[in-house]
Amino acid sequence: MSSQPLLQSAPGKRIALPTRVEPKVFFANERTFLSYLNFTVLLGGLAIGLLNFGDSVGRISAGLFTLVAMGTMLYALITFHWRARSIRMRGQGGFDDRVGPTVLAIALAVAVLVNFVLRVVDGG
């Protein structure tokens, strides 16, 4: 339950009006969460393909892609719950995160770069 009162008066107004959160805000949060999960399923499918049909370099890359996919899933879950709690508490701040997607993109780039370097070194 929110600690804020249901009826709040706006600055400069004498009448207290109920604050309302539009349903589209909740749906946007869910859409973002499902978009992240869609990405992790695709990345997990790539990792399974490399694991089943690849050599030792493919197995190493599959492990890295699996770790990135699991990290993305965990990040998506934490971000979803953080945003949902902020929306329920009627937070007026921004719900964006500049650090998380950057870290995930760097982790994915590192996994792809490791795959490339191992392929070149292996001579494949």
mmCIF file of C-alpha atoms in Angstrom:
data_model
loop_
_atom_site.group_PDB
_atom_site.id
_atom_site.type_symbol
_atom_site.label_atom_id
_atom_site.label_comp_id
_atom_site.label_asym_id
_atom_site.label_seq_id
_atom_site.Cartn_x
_atom_site.Cartn_y
_atom_site.Cartn_z
ATOM 1 C CA MET A 1 0.000 0.000 0.000
ATOM 2 C CA SER A 2 1.234 3.459 -0.801
ATOM 3 C CA SER A 3 2.306 5.717 2.029
ATOM 4 C CA GLN A 4 1.050 8.771 0.143
ATOM 5 C CA PRO A 5 -2.523 9.890 0.707
ATOM 6 C CA LEU A 6 -4.996 9.160 -2.070
ATOM 7 C CA LEU A 7 -6.186 12.748 -2.157
ATOM 8 C CA GLN A 8 -3.460 15.285 -2.739
ATOM 9 C CA SER A 9 -3.801 18.970 -3.319
ATOM 10 C CA ALA A 10 -1.815 20.469 -6.144
ATOM 11 C CA PRO A 11 0.444 23.422 -5.299
ATOM 12 C CA GLY A 12 -1.599 26.619 -5.327
ATOM 13 C CA LYS A 13 -4.947 24.753 -5.316
ATOM 14 C CA ARG A 14 -7.322 24.386 -2.404
ATOM 15 C CA ILE A 15 -9.194 21.315 -3.678
ATOM 16 C CA ALA A 16 -7.648 17.887 -3.181
ATOM 17 C CA LEU A 17 -8.013 15.633 -6.216
ATOM 18 C CA PRO A 18 -7.249 11.896 -6.416
ATOM 19 C CA THR A 19 -4.048 11.125 -8.277
ATOM 20 C CA ARG A 20 -4.437 8.625 -11.061
ATOM 21 C CA VAL A 21 -1.836 6.599 -12.892
ATOM 22 C CA GLU A 22 -2.760 5.781 -16.459
ATOM 23 C CA PRO A 23 -2.866 2.054 -17.330
ATOM 24 C CA LYS A 24 -0.636 2.695 -20.341
ATOM 25 C CA VAL A 25 2.254 3.336 -17.933
ATOM 26 C CA PHE A 26 1.909 -0.162 -16.457
ATOM 27 C CA PHE A 27 1.587 -1.684 -19.928
ATOM 28 C CA ALA A 28 4.694 0.139 -21.155
ATOM 29 C CA ASN A 29 6.646 -1.352 -18.255
ATOM 30 C CA GLU A 30 5.399 -4.836 -19.128
ATOM 31 C CA ARG A 31 6.175 -4.316 -22.820
ATOM 32 C CA THR A 32 9.741 -3.333 -21.990
ATOM 33 C CA PHE A 33 10.133 -6.387 -19.758
ATOM 34 C CA LEU A 34 8.806 -8.705 -22.479
ATOM 35 C CA SER A 35 11.110 -7.081 -25.032
ATOM 36 C CA TYR A 36 14.127 -7.844 -22.855
ATOM 37 C CA LEU A 37 12.931 -11.423 -22.383
ATOM 38 C CA ASN A 38 12.495 -11.819 -26.147
ATOM 39 C CA PHE A 39 16.119 -10.756 -26.590
ATOM 40 C CA THR A 40 17.289 -13.251 -23.963
ATOM 41 C CA VAL A 41 15.396 -16.098 -25.641
ATOM 42 C CA LEU A 42 17.080 -15.292 -28.963
ATOM 43 C CA LEU A 43 20.488 -15.081 -27.303
ATOM 44 C CA GLY A 44 19.842 -18.336 -25.449
ATOM 45 C CA GLY A 45 18.864 -20.013 -28.735
ATOM 46 C CA LEU A 46 22.130 -18.851 -30.263
ATOM 47 C CA ALA A 47 24.016 -20.248 -27.276
ATOM 48 C CA ILE A 48 22.238 -23.618 -27.538
ATOM 49 C CA GLY A 49 23.019 -23.789 -31.254
ATOM 50 C CA LEU A 50 26.688 -23.090 -30.597
ATOM 51 C CA LEU A 51 26.753 -25.616 -27.780
ATOM 52 C CA ASN A 52 25.173 -28.411 -29.811
ATOM 53 C CA PHE A 53 26.823 -27.881 -33.183
ATOM 54 C CA GLY A 54 30.077 -26.117 -32.330
ATOM 55 C CA ASP A 55 33.576 -27.171 -31.426
ATOM 56 C CA SER A 56 35.510 -26.122 -28.309
ATOM 57 C CA VAL A 57 35.473 -22.471 -29.372
ATOM 58 C CA GLY A 58 31.714 -22.741 -29.874
ATOM 59 C CA ARG A 59 31.311 -24.145 -26.372
ATOM 60 C CA ILE A 60 33.272 -21.273 -24.842
ATOM 61 C CA SER A 61 31.216 -18.760 -26.811
ATOM 62 C CA ALA A 62 28.009 -20.549 -25.843
ATOM 63 C CA GLY A 63 28.967 -20.211 -22.193
ATOM 64 C CA LEU A 64 29.631 -16.498 -22.601
ATOM 65 C CA PHE A 65 26.358 -15.920 -24.467
ATOM 66 C CA THR A 66 24.493 -17.886 -21.810
ATOM 67 C CA LEU A 67 25.992 -15.710 -19.069
ATOM 68 C CA VAL A 68 25.024 -12.553 -20.962
ATOM 69 C CA ALA A 69 21.480 -13.887 -21.464
ATOM 70 C CA MET A 70 21.127 -14.760 -17.783
ATOM 71 C CA GLY A 71 22.471 -11.344 -16.778
ATOM 72 C CA THR A 72 19.974 -9.696 -19.103
ATOM 73 C CA MET A 73 17.129 -11.730 -17.596
ATOM 74 C CA LEU A 74 18.147 -10.728 -14.088
ATOM 75 C CA TYR A 75 18.508 -7.071 -15.088
ATOM 76 C CA ALA A 76 15.076 -7.116 -16.776
ATOM 77 C CA LEU A 77 13.411 -8.633 -13.710
ATOM 78 C CA ILE A 78 14.991 -6.179 -11.273
ATOM 79 C CA THR A 79 14.192 -3.207 -13.505
ATOM 80 C CA PHE A 80 10.597 -4.371 -14.016
ATOM 81 C CA HIS A 81 9.954 -4.634 -10.276
ATOM 82 C CA TRP A 82 11.710 -1.328 -9.564
ATOM 83 C CA ARG A 83 9.616 0.494 -12.153
ATOM 84 C CA ALA A 84 6.380 -1.203 -11.054
ATOM 85 C CA ARG A 85 7.007 -0.178 -7.439
ATOM 86 C CA SER A 86 7.787 3.384 -8.511
ATOM 87 C CA ILE A 87 4.602 3.531 -10.582
ATOM 88 C CA ARG A 88 2.468 2.160 -7.743
ATOM 89 C CA MET A 89 3.958 4.730 -5.352
ATOM 90 C CA ARG A 90 3.126 7.390 -7.935
ATOM 91 C CA GLY A 91 6.726 8.418 -8.359
ATOM 92 C CA GLN A 92 7.116 11.496 -10.492
ATOM 93 C CA GLY A 93 10.750 10.897 -11.418
ATOM 94 C CA GLY A 94 12.071 9.354 -14.574
ATOM 95 C CA PHE A 95 11.988 5.600 -14.941
ATOM 96 C CA ASP A 96 14.897 5.361 -17.344
ATOM 97 C CA ASP A 97 18.200 3.645 -16.648
ATOM 98 C CA ARG A 98 21.285 4.742 -18.540
ATOM 99 C CA VAL A 99 23.787 2.345 -16.965
ATOM 100 C CA GLY A 100 22.089 -1.056 -17.348
ATOM 101 C CA PRO A 101 21.637 -1.208 -21.130
ATOM 102 C CA THR A 102 25.157 0.128 -21.635
ATOM 103 C CA VAL A 103 26.636 -2.596 -19.425
ATOM 104 C CA LEU A 104 24.580 -5.265 -21.228
ATOM 105 C CA ALA A 105 25.676 -3.986 -24.651
ATOM 106 C CA ILE A 106 29.325 -3.978 -23.572
ATOM 107 C CA ALA A 107 28.988 -7.533 -22.190
ATOM 108 C CA LEU A 108 27.461 -8.702 -25.480
ATOM 109 C CA ALA A 109 30.181 -6.961 -27.480
ATOM 110 C CA VAL A 110 32.848 -8.622 -25.320
ATOM 111 C CA ALA A 111 31.253 -12.052 -25.882
ATOM 112 C CA VAL A 112 31.194 -11.509 -29.655
ATOM 113 C CA LEU A 113 34.775 -10.205 -29.612
ATOM 114 C CA VAL A 114 35.974 -13.229 -27.612
ATOM 115 C CA ASN A 115 34.234 -15.507 -30.114
ATOM 116 C CA PHE A 116 35.931 -13.709 -33.007
ATOM 117 C CA VAL A 117 39.394 -13.739 -31.397
ATOM 118 C CA LEU A 118 39.130 -17.440 -30.515
ATOM 119 C CA ARG A 119 38.092 -18.241 -34.101
ATOM 120 C CA VAL A 120 41.037 -16.316 -35.530
ATOM 121 C CA VAL A 121 43.525 -17.844 -33.083
ATOM 122 C CA ASP A 122 42.115 -21.339 -33.622
ATOM 123 C CA GLY A 123 42.519 -20.878 -37.383
ATOM 124 C CA GLY A 124 38.869 -21.638 -38.125
#
